Coordinates of C-alpha atoms in Angstrom, one line a residue:
M1094 CA -0.1 0.0 0.2
G1095 CA 1.4 3.5 -1.0
Y1096 CA 0.2 6.8 0.3
A1097 CA 1.5 10.2 -0.8
R1098 CA 0.1 14.0 -0.4
A1099 CA 0.5 17.3 -1.8
C1100 CA -1.3 20.5 -1.3
S1101 CA -3.4 22.9 -3.7
V1102 CA -5.8 25.8 -3.2
A1103 CA -9.6 26.0 -3.3
L1104 CA -10.8 29.7 -3.8
V1105 CA -14.2 30.5 -2.1
G1106 CA -14.8 34.0 -4.0
V1107 CA -11.4 36.0 -3.7
E1108 CA -10.3 34.0 -0.4
G1109 CA -8.4 30.6 -0.6
V1110 CA -8.4 27.7 1.6
V1111 CA -5.4 25.0 1.2
V1112 CA -6.5 21.8 0.3
E1113 CA -4.4 18.6 0.9
V1114 CA -4.6 16.2 -1.7
Q1115 CA -4.1 12.9 -0.6
A1116 CA -3.9 9.6 -2.7
D1117 CA -3.8 6.3 -1.5
L1118 CA -3.0 2.9 -3.6
E1119 CA -4.3 -0.6 -2.5
P1120 CA -4.4 -3.9 -4.0
G1121 CA -7.5 -4.6 -5.8
V1122 CA -9.4 -3.9 -9.2
A1123 CA -7.8 -1.0 -10.8
A1124 CA -10.2 2.0 -10.2
F1125 CA -9.6 5.7 -9.5
T1126 CA -12.0 7.3 -6.9
L1127 CA -12.3 11.0 -6.2
V1128 CA -13.8 12.5 -3.1
G1129 CA -14.0 15.5 -0.9
L1130 CA -17.0 17.5 -2.6
P1131 CA -15.5 18.0 -6.0
D1132 CA -17.7 19.5 -8.8
K1133 CA -18.0 18.4 -12.2
S1134 CA -14.9 20.0 -13.9
L1135 CA -12.7 18.4 -10.8
I1136 CA -14.3 14.9 -11.3
E1137 CA -13.4 15.4 -14.9
S1138 CA -9.9 15.7 -13.7
R1139 CA -9.7 11.6 -13.0
D1140 CA -9.2 11.2 -17.1
R1141 CA -7.3 14.3 -17.4
V1142 CA -4.6 13.3 -14.7
R1143 CA -4.5 9.6 -16.2
A1144 CA -3.9 10.5 -19.7
A1145 CA -1.3 13.2 -18.7
V1146 CA 0.7 10.9 -16.8
V1147 CA 0.9 8.2 -19.4
N1148 CA 1.8 10.7 -22.1
S1149 CA 4.6 12.3 -19.6
G1150 CA 6.2 8.7 -19.7
A1151 CA 5.2 7.8 -16.2
E1152 CA 3.4 4.3 -15.5
W1153 CA 0.0 4.6 -14.4
P1154 CA -0.6 2.4 -11.5
Q1155 CA -2.8 -0.7 -11.9
K1156 CA -4.3 -0.6 -8.4
K1157 CA -7.1 0.7 -6.3
L1158 CA -6.4 4.4 -6.1
T1159 CA -8.5 6.7 -3.7
V1160 CA -7.7 10.7 -4.0
G1161 CA -9.3 12.6 -1.2
L1162 CA -9.5 16.5 -0.9
S1163 CA -9.3 17.4 2.7
P1164 CA -11.0 19.6 4.3
A1165 CA -13.9 17.3 2.8
S1166 CA -16.5 20.0 4.0
V1167 CA -15.1 22.6 1.7
P1168 CA -16.7 22.8 -1.8
K1169 CA -14.0 22.4 -4.4
S1170 CA -14.2 23.5 -8.0
G1171 CA -12.1 24.3 -11.2
S1172 CA -9.2 22.6 -13.1
G1173 CA -6.5 23.8 -10.8
F1174 CA -6.3 20.8 -8.9
D1175 CA -5.1 18.5 -11.7
L1176 CA -1.2 19.1 -10.8
A1177 CA -1.5 18.3 -7.3
V1178 CA -3.4 15.2 -8.1
A1179 CA -1.2 13.7 -10.3
C1180 CA 1.8 14.5 -8.2
A1181 CA 0.2 12.8 -5.1
V1182 CA -0.8 9.8 -7.5
L1183 CA 2.9 9.5 -8.6
G1184 CA 4.2 9.9 -5.0
A1185 CA 2.0 7.0 -3.8
A1186 CA 3.3 5.1 -6.7
E1187 CA 6.6 5.8 -5.7
R1188 CA 7.7 7.6 -9.0
L1189 CA 8.1 10.7 -7.0
D1190 CA 9.7 11.2 -3.3
P1191 CA 6.4 11.6 -1.1
A1192 CA 8.6 13.8 1.5
A1193 CA 9.5 15.9 -1.6
I1194 CA 6.0 16.9 -2.5
A1195 CA 4.4 17.0 1.0
D1196 CA 4.7 20.7 1.5
V1197 CA 4.5 22.1 -1.8
V1198 CA 1.4 23.9 -3.3
M1199 CA 0.6 23.0 -6.8
I1200 CA -1.7 24.9 -8.6
G1201 CA -2.4 24.1 -12.8
E1202 CA -4.6 22.3 -15.3
L1203 CA -3.0 19.2 -17.1
G1204 CA -3.8 18.9 -20.7
L1205 CA -4.1 15.3 -22.1
D1206 CA -0.5 15.6 -23.4
G1207 CA 0.7 16.3 -20.0
R1208 CA 1.3 20.3 -20.7
V1209 CA 0.5 22.7 -17.7
R1210 CA -2.3 25.1 -18.6
P1211 CA -3.0 28.2 -16.5
V1212 CA -5.9 28.7 -14.5
R1213 CA -7.8 32.0 -13.0
G1214 CA -7.2 33.1 -9.5
V1215 CA -3.4 32.4 -9.0
L1216 CA -2.8 35.4 -7.3
P1217 CA -5.2 34.9 -4.3
A1218 CA -4.4 31.2 -4.4
V1219 CA -0.8 32.0 -3.6
L1220 CA -1.6 34.5 -1.2
A1221 CA -3.9 32.0 0.7
A1222 CA -0.9 29.6 0.5
A1223 CA 1.7 32.4 1.9
E1224 CA -0.7 33.1 4.9
A1225 CA -1.0 29.3 5.6
G1226 CA 2.6 29.0 6.0
Y1227 CA 3.6 27.4 2.8
Q1228 CA 6.9 28.6 1.4
Q1229 CA 7.2 26.5 -2.2
V1230 CA 4.6 26.8 -4.7
V1231 CA 4.2 25.3 -8.4
V1232 CA 2.5 27.2 -10.9
P1233 CA 2.1 27.2 -14.8
E1234 CA 5.1 29.0 -16.6
Q1235 CA 2.5 31.6 -17.9
T1236 CA 1.3 32.7 -14.3
A1237 CA 4.7 32.7 -12.8
G1238 CA 4.8 36.5 -12.7
E1239 CA 1.5 36.7 -10.8
A1240 CA 2.6 34.4 -8.4
A1241 CA 5.9 36.1 -8.0
L1242 CA 4.1 39.2 -6.5
V1243 CA 3.5 37.6 -3.3
P1244 CA 6.8 38.2 -0.8
G1245 CA 8.2 35.2 0.8
V1246 CA 7.2 32.6 -1.4
S1247 CA 9.3 30.4 -3.8
V1248 CA 7.5 30.2 -7.3
L1249 CA 8.4 27.5 -9.7
G1250 CA 6.8 28.0 -13.2
V1251 CA 6.7 24.5 -15.3
R1252 CA 5.7 24.4 -18.8
S1253 CA 4.7 20.2 -18.4
L1254 CA 4.2 17.3 -16.1
R1255 CA 7.5 15.7 -17.4
Q1256 CA 9.7 18.8 -16.5
L1257 CA 8.2 19.2 -12.7
I1258 CA 8.9 15.2 -12.6
A1259 CA 12.6 15.9 -13.7
I1260 CA 13.0 18.6 -11.5
L1261 CA 11.6 16.7 -8.3
C1262 CA 13.8 14.0 -9.1
D1263 CA 16.9 16.0 -9.8
E1264 CA 17.1 14.5 -13.5
P1265 CA 17.8 16.4 -16.8
V1266 CA 14.9 18.7 -17.5
P1267 CA 13.6 18.2 -21.1
D1268 CA 12.6 20.8 -23.3
E1269 CA 9.6 21.9 -24.2
P1270 CA 8.9 23.3 -27.7
V1271 CA 7.3 26.5 -27.9
D1272 CA 4.6 27.3 -30.3
D1273 CA 5.9 30.5 -32.4
R1274 CA 3.8 30.5 -35.6
G1275 CA 2.3 33.7 -35.0
R1276 CA -0.9 32.7 -33.5
P1277 CA -2.3 33.8 -30.0
D1278 CA -1.1 31.4 -27.1
A1279 CA -3.8 28.6 -26.8
M1280 CA -2.6 28.1 -23.3
L1281 CA -4.0 31.3 -22.4
A1282 CA -7.3 30.8 -23.2
G1283 CA -8.3 29.4 -19.7
L1284 CA -7.4 33.1 -18.1
M1285 CA -9.9 35.0 -19.8
V1286 CA -13.6 34.4 -19.5
P1287 CA -15.7 34.9 -22.8
G1288 CA -18.1 37.6 -22.5
T1289 CA -16.7 39.9 -19.9
G1290 CA -16.1 42.8 -22.3
L1291 CA -14.3 45.9 -22.2
G1292 CA -16.5 47.5 -19.9
A1293 CA -15.9 45.2 -17.1
G1294 CA -11.8 45.1 -17.3
L1295 CA -9.0 47.2 -17.6
A1296 CA -9.2 48.6 -21.0
S1297 CA -9.6 52.2 -21.7
P1298 CA -13.3 53.5 -22.1
Q1299 CA -12.3 54.6 -25.6
G1300 CA -10.4 51.8 -26.4
E1301 CA -7.1 50.3 -26.3
G1302 CA -4.2 52.2 -25.7
H1303 CA -6.0 55.5 -25.6
I1304 CA -6.2 57.4 -22.5
P1305 CA -9.1 60.1 -22.1
D1306 CA -8.2 63.4 -21.4
L1307 CA -10.2 65.9 -19.7
A1308 CA -9.2 68.8 -21.9
D1309 CA -11.4 67.2 -24.8
V1310 CA -14.4 68.1 -22.7
A1311 CA -15.7 71.5 -24.0
G1312 CA -16.8 73.8 -21.3
Q1313 CA -18.7 72.5 -18.1
P1314 CA -16.4 74.2 -15.3
R1315 CA -19.0 73.1 -12.7
P1316 CA -19.0 69.5 -13.6
R1317 CA -15.4 69.3 -14.1
K1318 CA -14.6 70.7 -10.7
A1319 CA -17.2 68.2 -9.2
L1320 CA -15.1 65.5 -10.9
E1321 CA -12.2 66.7 -9.5
V1322 CA -13.6 66.6 -5.7
A1323 CA -14.7 63.3 -6.4
A1324 CA -11.5 62.1 -7.2
A1325 CA -9.6 63.8 -4.7
G1326 CA -12.0 62.6 -1.8
G1327 CA -13.4 59.4 -3.2
H1328 CA -17.0 61.0 -3.1
H1329 CA -19.9 59.3 -5.1
L1330 CA -21.1 61.6 -8.1
L1331 CA -24.4 62.0 -9.9
F1332 CA -24.7 63.9 -13.2
S1333 CA -28.0 64.9 -14.4
G1334 CA -28.9 66.9 -17.5
P1335 CA -30.0 66.5 -21.0
P1336 CA -28.5 63.9 -23.6
G1337 CA -25.4 65.4 -25.2
A1338 CA -24.2 67.5 -22.7
G1339 CA -21.2 65.2 -21.7
K1340 CA -22.1 63.4 -18.8
T1341 CA -20.5 60.0 -20.1
M1342 CA -17.4 61.9 -21.3
L1343 CA -16.7 63.4 -18.2
A1344 CA -17.4 59.6 -16.4
E1345 CA -15.1 57.9 -18.8
R1346 CA -12.0 60.4 -17.6
L1347 CA -12.4 60.1 -13.9
S1348 CA -10.5 56.7 -13.6
A1349 CA -7.6 58.7 -15.2
V1350 CA -7.6 61.5 -13.0
L1351 CA -7.5 59.1 -9.9
P1352 CA -4.1 58.4 -8.4
P1353 CA -2.4 55.1 -9.2
L1354 CA -3.0 52.3 -6.9
T1355 CA -0.6 51.3 -4.1
R1356 CA 0.9 48.1 -3.8
Q1357 CA -1.7 46.8 -1.3
E1358 CA -4.6 48.3 -3.6
S1359 CA -2.9 46.5 -6.7
L1360 CA -3.0 43.3 -5.0
E1361 CA -6.5 43.6 -3.9
V1362 CA -7.5 44.5 -7.5
T1363 CA -5.5 42.1 -9.4
A1364 CA -6.7 39.2 -7.1
V1365 CA -10.4 40.3 -7.8
H1366 CA -9.7 40.5 -11.8
S1367 CA -7.6 37.2 -11.5
V1368 CA -10.6 35.3 -10.2
A1369 CA -12.9 36.9 -12.7
G1370 CA -10.9 36.0 -15.6
I1371 CA -10.3 39.6 -16.8
L1372 CA -6.5 40.0 -16.1
P1373 CA -5.0 40.8 -19.2
P1374 CA -2.0 38.3 -20.3
G1375 CA 1.3 39.8 -19.7
E1376 CA 0.1 42.1 -17.1
P1377 CA 0.5 40.4 -13.8
L1378 CA -0.1 43.4 -11.6
V1379 CA -2.8 46.2 -12.1
S1380 CA -1.3 49.4 -11.4
R1381 CA -4.0 52.0 -12.3
A1382 CA -7.8 52.2 -11.0
P1383 CA -10.3 50.0 -12.9
Y1384 CA -13.2 51.4 -14.9
C1385 CA -16.5 49.5 -14.9
A1386 CA -19.7 50.4 -17.0
P1387 CA -22.2 47.8 -17.0
H1388 CA -25.1 48.1 -19.3
H1389 CA -28.6 49.3 -17.8
S1390 CA -30.0 45.7 -18.4
A1391 CA -27.8 44.1 -15.9
T1392 CA -29.4 42.2 -13.2
M1393 CA -28.7 42.4 -9.6
Q1394 CA -26.6 39.5 -9.5
S1395 CA -24.4 40.7 -12.2
L1396 CA -23.7 43.8 -10.2
V1397 CA -23.2 42.6 -6.7
G1398 CA -22.3 39.0 -7.6
G1399 CA -23.7 35.8 -8.0
G1400 CA -24.3 33.0 -10.6
N1401 CA -24.5 29.3 -10.4
G1402 CA -22.6 27.3 -7.8
M1403 CA -20.2 29.6 -5.8
P1404 CA -20.8 33.3 -6.3
R1405 CA -18.6 35.1 -8.7
P1406 CA -17.5 38.7 -8.6
G1407 CA -20.0 41.5 -9.8
A1408 CA -19.4 44.7 -11.1
V1409 CA -19.2 46.4 -7.7
S1410 CA -16.1 44.2 -7.2
L1411 CA -14.7 44.4 -10.5
A1412 CA -14.7 48.3 -10.0
H1413 CA -13.0 47.8 -6.4
R1414 CA -10.2 50.8 -6.0
G1415 CA -11.8 52.3 -9.3
V1416 CA -15.0 53.8 -10.9
L1417 CA -18.3 52.0 -11.1
F1418 CA -20.1 54.1 -13.9
L1419 CA -24.0 53.6 -14.1
D1420 CA -24.9 55.3 -17.4
E1421 CA -28.9 55.8 -17.9
A1422 CA -29.1 55.0 -14.2
P1423 CA -33.1 55.4 -13.7
E1424 CA -33.1 52.7 -16.7
F1425 CA -31.8 50.2 -14.2
S1426 CA -34.0 48.0 -12.1
G1427 CA -35.0 49.2 -8.8
K1428 CA -33.9 45.9 -7.3
A1429 CA -30.5 46.3 -8.9
L1430 CA -29.7 49.9 -7.8
D1431 CA -30.9 49.0 -4.2
A1432 CA -28.7 46.4 -3.7
L1433 CA -25.9 48.8 -4.1
R1434 CA -26.7 50.4 -1.0
Q1435 CA -24.8 48.2 1.2
P1436 CA -21.7 48.2 -0.6
L1437 CA -21.6 51.9 -0.8
E1438 CA -21.5 52.2 2.9
S1439 CA -19.3 48.9 3.9
G1440 CA -16.7 48.8 1.2
H1441 CA -17.5 45.2 0.6
V1442 CA -20.5 42.9 -0.5
V1443 CA -21.6 39.5 1.4
V1444 CA -23.4 37.2 -1.4
A1445 CA -25.1 34.2 0.4
R1446 CA -25.9 31.2 -1.9
A1447 CA -26.9 27.6 -1.4
A1448 CA -23.2 26.8 -2.1
G1449 CA -21.8 29.1 0.2
V1450 CA -21.2 32.8 1.6
V1451 CA -18.8 34.8 -0.2
R1452 CA -17.2 38.2 1.0
L1453 CA -16.1 40.0 -2.0
P1454 CA -14.4 43.6 -1.9
A1455 CA -16.3 46.6 -3.2
R1456 CA -14.9 49.9 -2.3
F1457 CA -15.6 52.0 -5.4
L1458 CA -16.6 55.4 -6.7
M1459 CA -19.7 55.4 -8.1
V1460 CA -20.8 57.9 -10.7
L1461 CA -24.3 58.1 -11.9
A1462 CA -25.8 59.7 -14.9
A1463 CA -29.4 60.5 -15.6
N1464 CA -31.9 62.5 -18.0
P1465 CA -34.3 64.7 -16.4
C1466 CA -37.3 63.1 -18.0
P1467 CA -37.8 59.9 -20.4
C1468 CA -37.3 62.2 -23.7
G1469 CA -34.3 64.2 -21.8
R1470 CA -35.6 67.6 -22.9
H1471 CA -37.4 68.6 -19.6
S1472 CA -34.9 71.0 -18.4
L1473 CA -34.2 72.6 -21.6
T1474 CA -36.3 75.9 -22.2
G1475 CA -38.3 75.9 -25.5
A1476 CA -37.2 72.5 -26.4
G1477 CA -40.6 70.7 -26.7
C1478 CA -40.8 68.2 -24.0
E1479 CA -44.1 66.3 -23.9
C1480 CA -43.6 64.3 -20.9
P1481 CA -46.6 64.7 -18.5
P1482 CA -45.4 66.0 -14.9
S1483 CA -46.6 62.4 -13.4
V1484 CA -44.2 61.0 -15.9
V1485 CA -41.4 62.9 -15.3
R1486 CA -41.8 62.4 -11.2
R1487 CA -41.9 58.7 -11.8
Y1488 CA -39.0 58.5 -14.0
Q1489 CA -36.9 60.9 -11.2
A1490 CA -38.1 58.7 -8.5
R1491 CA -36.7 55.4 -9.8
L1492 CA -33.3 56.6 -8.2
S1493 CA -34.6 56.1 -4.4
G1494 CA -33.9 58.5 -1.8
P1495 CA -31.9 56.1 0.4
L1496 CA -29.6 55.6 -2.6
L1497 CA -29.5 59.2 -3.4
D1498 CA -28.6 60.1 0.2
R1499 CA -25.5 58.3 -0.2
V1500 CA -24.4 60.5 -3.3
D1501 CA -22.1 63.2 -2.0
L1502 CA -22.2 65.2 -5.2
R1503 CA -25.0 66.2 -7.6
V1504 CA -24.4 68.5 -10.3
E1505 CA -26.7 69.5 -13.1
V1506 CA -24.9 69.3 -16.6
E1507 CA -25.9 72.2 -18.7
P1508 CA -25.9 71.9 -22.7
V1509 CA -22.5 73.2 -24.2
D1510 CA -23.1 76.7 -25.9
R1511 CA -21.6 77.4 -29.3
A1512 CA -18.5 79.5 -27.9
D1513 CA -17.2 76.4 -25.7
L1514 CA -18.0 73.8 -28.4
L1515 CA -15.9 75.5 -31.2
E1516 CA -13.3 76.2 -28.5
Q1517 CA -13.5 80.0 -28.8
G1518 CA -13.6 80.1 -25.1
G1519 CA -10.4 78.0 -24.9
R1520 CA -9.6 74.5 -23.9
G1521 CA -10.1 73.4 -20.2
E1522 CA -7.3 71.8 -18.1
S1523 CA -5.9 68.5 -19.0
T1524 CA -6.1 65.4 -17.2
A1525 CA -2.3 65.8 -16.0
V1526 CA -2.8 69.0 -14.4
V1527 CA -6.1 67.9 -12.3
A1528 CA -4.5 64.5 -11.5
A1529 CA -1.8 66.4 -9.9
R1530 CA -3.9 68.6 -7.9
V1531 CA -5.9 65.4 -6.9
R1532 CA -2.6 63.6 -5.8
E1533 CA -1.3 66.7 -3.5
A1534 CA -4.8 66.7 -2.0
R1535 CA -5.0 62.9 -1.5
T1536 CA -1.4 63.4 0.3
R1537 CA -2.7 66.0 2.4
A1538 CA -5.7 63.8 3.7
A1539 CA -3.3 60.7 4.2
E1540 CA -0.9 62.7 6.5
R1541 CA -3.9 64.0 8.5
L1542 CA -5.5 60.6 8.5
A1543 CA -1.9 58.9 9.5
G1544 CA -2.3 56.1 12.2
T1545 CA -6.1 55.8 11.6
P1546 CA -7.7 53.0 9.3
W1547 CA -9.0 55.5 7.0
T1548 CA -7.0 56.8 3.9
T1549 CA -9.4 59.2 2.1
N1550 CA -12.0 61.9 3.4
S1551 CA -14.9 59.6 1.9
E1552 CA -14.1 57.0 4.6
V1553 CA -13.9 59.0 8.0
P1554 CA -16.8 58.4 10.1
G1555 CA -19.0 61.2 11.0
H1556 CA -17.9 61.0 14.7
E1557 CA -14.6 61.7 14.0
L1558 CA -15.8 64.9 12.0
R1559 CA -17.8 66.1 14.5
T1560 CA -15.1 65.5 17.5
R1561 CA -11.5 65.5 16.4
L1562 CA -11.4 67.0 12.9
L1563 CA -13.2 70.2 13.4
A1564 CA -14.1 73.0 10.8
A1565 CA -13.5 76.4 11.7
P1566 CA -15.7 77.9 14.2
G1567 CA -18.8 79.3 12.7
A1568 CA -18.3 77.5 9.5
L1569 CA -21.1 75.1 9.9
A1570 CA -23.6 77.9 10.2
A1571 CA -25.3 77.1 6.7
A1572 CA -25.2 73.1 7.2
E1573 CA -26.9 73.6 10.7
R1574 CA -29.7 75.5 9.0
D1575 CA -30.3 73.0 6.4
L1576 CA -30.3 70.1 8.8
E1577 CA -33.0 72.0 10.9
R1578 CA -35.0 72.8 7.5
G1579 CA -35.1 68.8 6.9
I1580 CA -33.0 69.9 3.4
L1581 CA -30.0 67.5 4.9
T1582 CA -30.2 64.3 7.0
A1583 CA -27.8 63.3 9.7
R1584 CA -25.8 61.3 7.2
G1585 CA -26.2 64.1 4.7
L1586 CA -24.4 66.4 7.1
D1587 CA -21.4 64.0 7.6
R1588 CA -21.2 63.9 4.0
V1589 CA -21.1 67.7 3.7
L1590 CA -18.1 67.7 6.2
R1591 CA -16.3 64.9 4.2
V1592 CA -16.8 67.0 0.7
A1593 CA -15.8 70.1 2.6
W1594 CA -12.4 68.6 3.9
T1595 CA -11.8 67.9 0.5
V1596 CA -12.4 71.1 -1.0
A1597 CA -10.3 72.6 1.7
D1598 CA -7.4 69.8 0.7
L1599 CA -7.8 71.0 -2.9
R1600 CA -7.0 74.7 -2.0
G1601 CA -4.1 73.9 0.5
A1602 CA -6.2 75.1 3.8
P1603 CA -5.6 73.3 7.0
R1604 CA -9.3 72.7 7.9
P1605 CA -12.5 73.9 6.2
E1606 CA -14.0 77.2 6.3
D1607 CA -17.3 78.7 5.5
R1608 CA -16.4 79.0 1.8
D1609 CA -15.6 75.2 1.6
I1610 CA -18.7 74.5 3.6
A1611 CA -20.6 76.4 0.8
V1612 CA -19.1 74.7 -2.0
A1613 CA -20.0 71.4 -0.3
L1614 CA -23.7 72.3 0.2
E1615 CA -23.9 73.4 -3.0
L1616 CA -22.6 70.3 -4.5
R1617 CA -24.8 68.1 -2.3
T1618 CA -28.1 69.9 -2.7
G1619 CA -27.8 71.7 -5.9
I1620 CA -28.9 74.9 -4.4
Q1621 CA -27.1 78.0 -5.9
R1622 CA -25.2 79.6 -2.9
G1623 CA -23.0 81.9 -4.6
A1624 CA -19.9 79.6 -4.0
P1625 CA -16.6 80.1 -6.1
M1626 CA -17.0 76.9 -8.4
E1627 CA -15.2 78.5 -11.4
M1628 CA -11.9 76.3 -12.7
G1629 CA -8.9 77.6 -10.8
A1630 CA -11.0 78.7 -8.0
L1631 CA -10.3 76.0 -5.4

């Protein structure tokens, strides 16, 4: 009787659980039994592993074989266990030294010819292995760069099972031919999920290789300034106005204004995108804020996460540390929009399904774009809007009060006049200029919040703003009046204070003054208060 074990990782959402793959050989009729809550793709690994072992030049044991995946109570899915199963079987058959593979984490799918194919979720799997104390990891060669992002772990990238067998047995490593006939690498097909689209990934909203510039936006000084405030403080934003005013153009340029991701943020975003299958090949680490723009026909499950079996990341997780843009927001279903209320407050989403409960990161900057009525001409003078008042009210009420209460900035986007459209008034500031001010403002906020769990003004609790981070004396008079009149809620007052701190950071002030509170109130309520909102005034 032979016994050996290797290790692999089962992913539950974006979190991993180290699984011990145990192989046991007993005398009897040749059979292959796989136990431990495997799914359909994992059950099929029996045939893949047998063919890969034989085609790699090793002998398949003609005995009763039992492979157990422990802990047996955790559901396992995917084809990433193939490499660990094959090595455990070869260890039980004494082709490999069982002690050499006992503490090695192996992740990868096997082809019938023995080649090791990459799988999704390598980064969170290696992170889970490192947290569990494992120091050696074997992954497919194409994902070795992604696995190497985890410090303190020795990563071995292999191209085939026969290469791994030779390395473990200290034998000459055979060369594997590389397909260089100019075709796309078929081995990378398992990393990308068909149908994810550009809007859900890291591609630019305007196309591959093009970075949208704020200088392309004609006019619109107030919405541009609101965009700058949103980027500096991480505040949610609502653009409302007629069609063609530039709401989508402004939203598409927000991700370029945001600062580059820190190392920890990059690892978080890369882990989510690796699990979702939208991580571009050759880019193991995401360094800039993602941009996700789902269509208004998206379901609640596609927004917050779900799917058959174990829940998969939705749009709110794909936009983690980036921008979630909901164009034509009133056209989304009310059920889908209201599902955003929890992640907007907590920064994560908990999805409960029959297969299990998954906690997914979802700290994003939300941008809503809405027309004033179904025809879009309600706010235009003499434009001939024929929507009855009841239809206009019903259309605007599709954005619920609790959802709008979580939106810090509400800006009316006016139609562009002839002078701005023909650039007779001069071009606006470029993305580089605005992004530099945003980085400076975020640096001031980070220095002020050093030693706390918060990094941006939008994350600071209201209690801290009212007790420790105080505004200038008398600056809150206007906000207190709006609170007494019912224009602001208690949550609204806290959000006004957060925006005021961001406005003060943008102009380099040590704390908010009455002018900063006036700007925050105007951006929050939409009521004109004479605050200086022109370009460069902050």
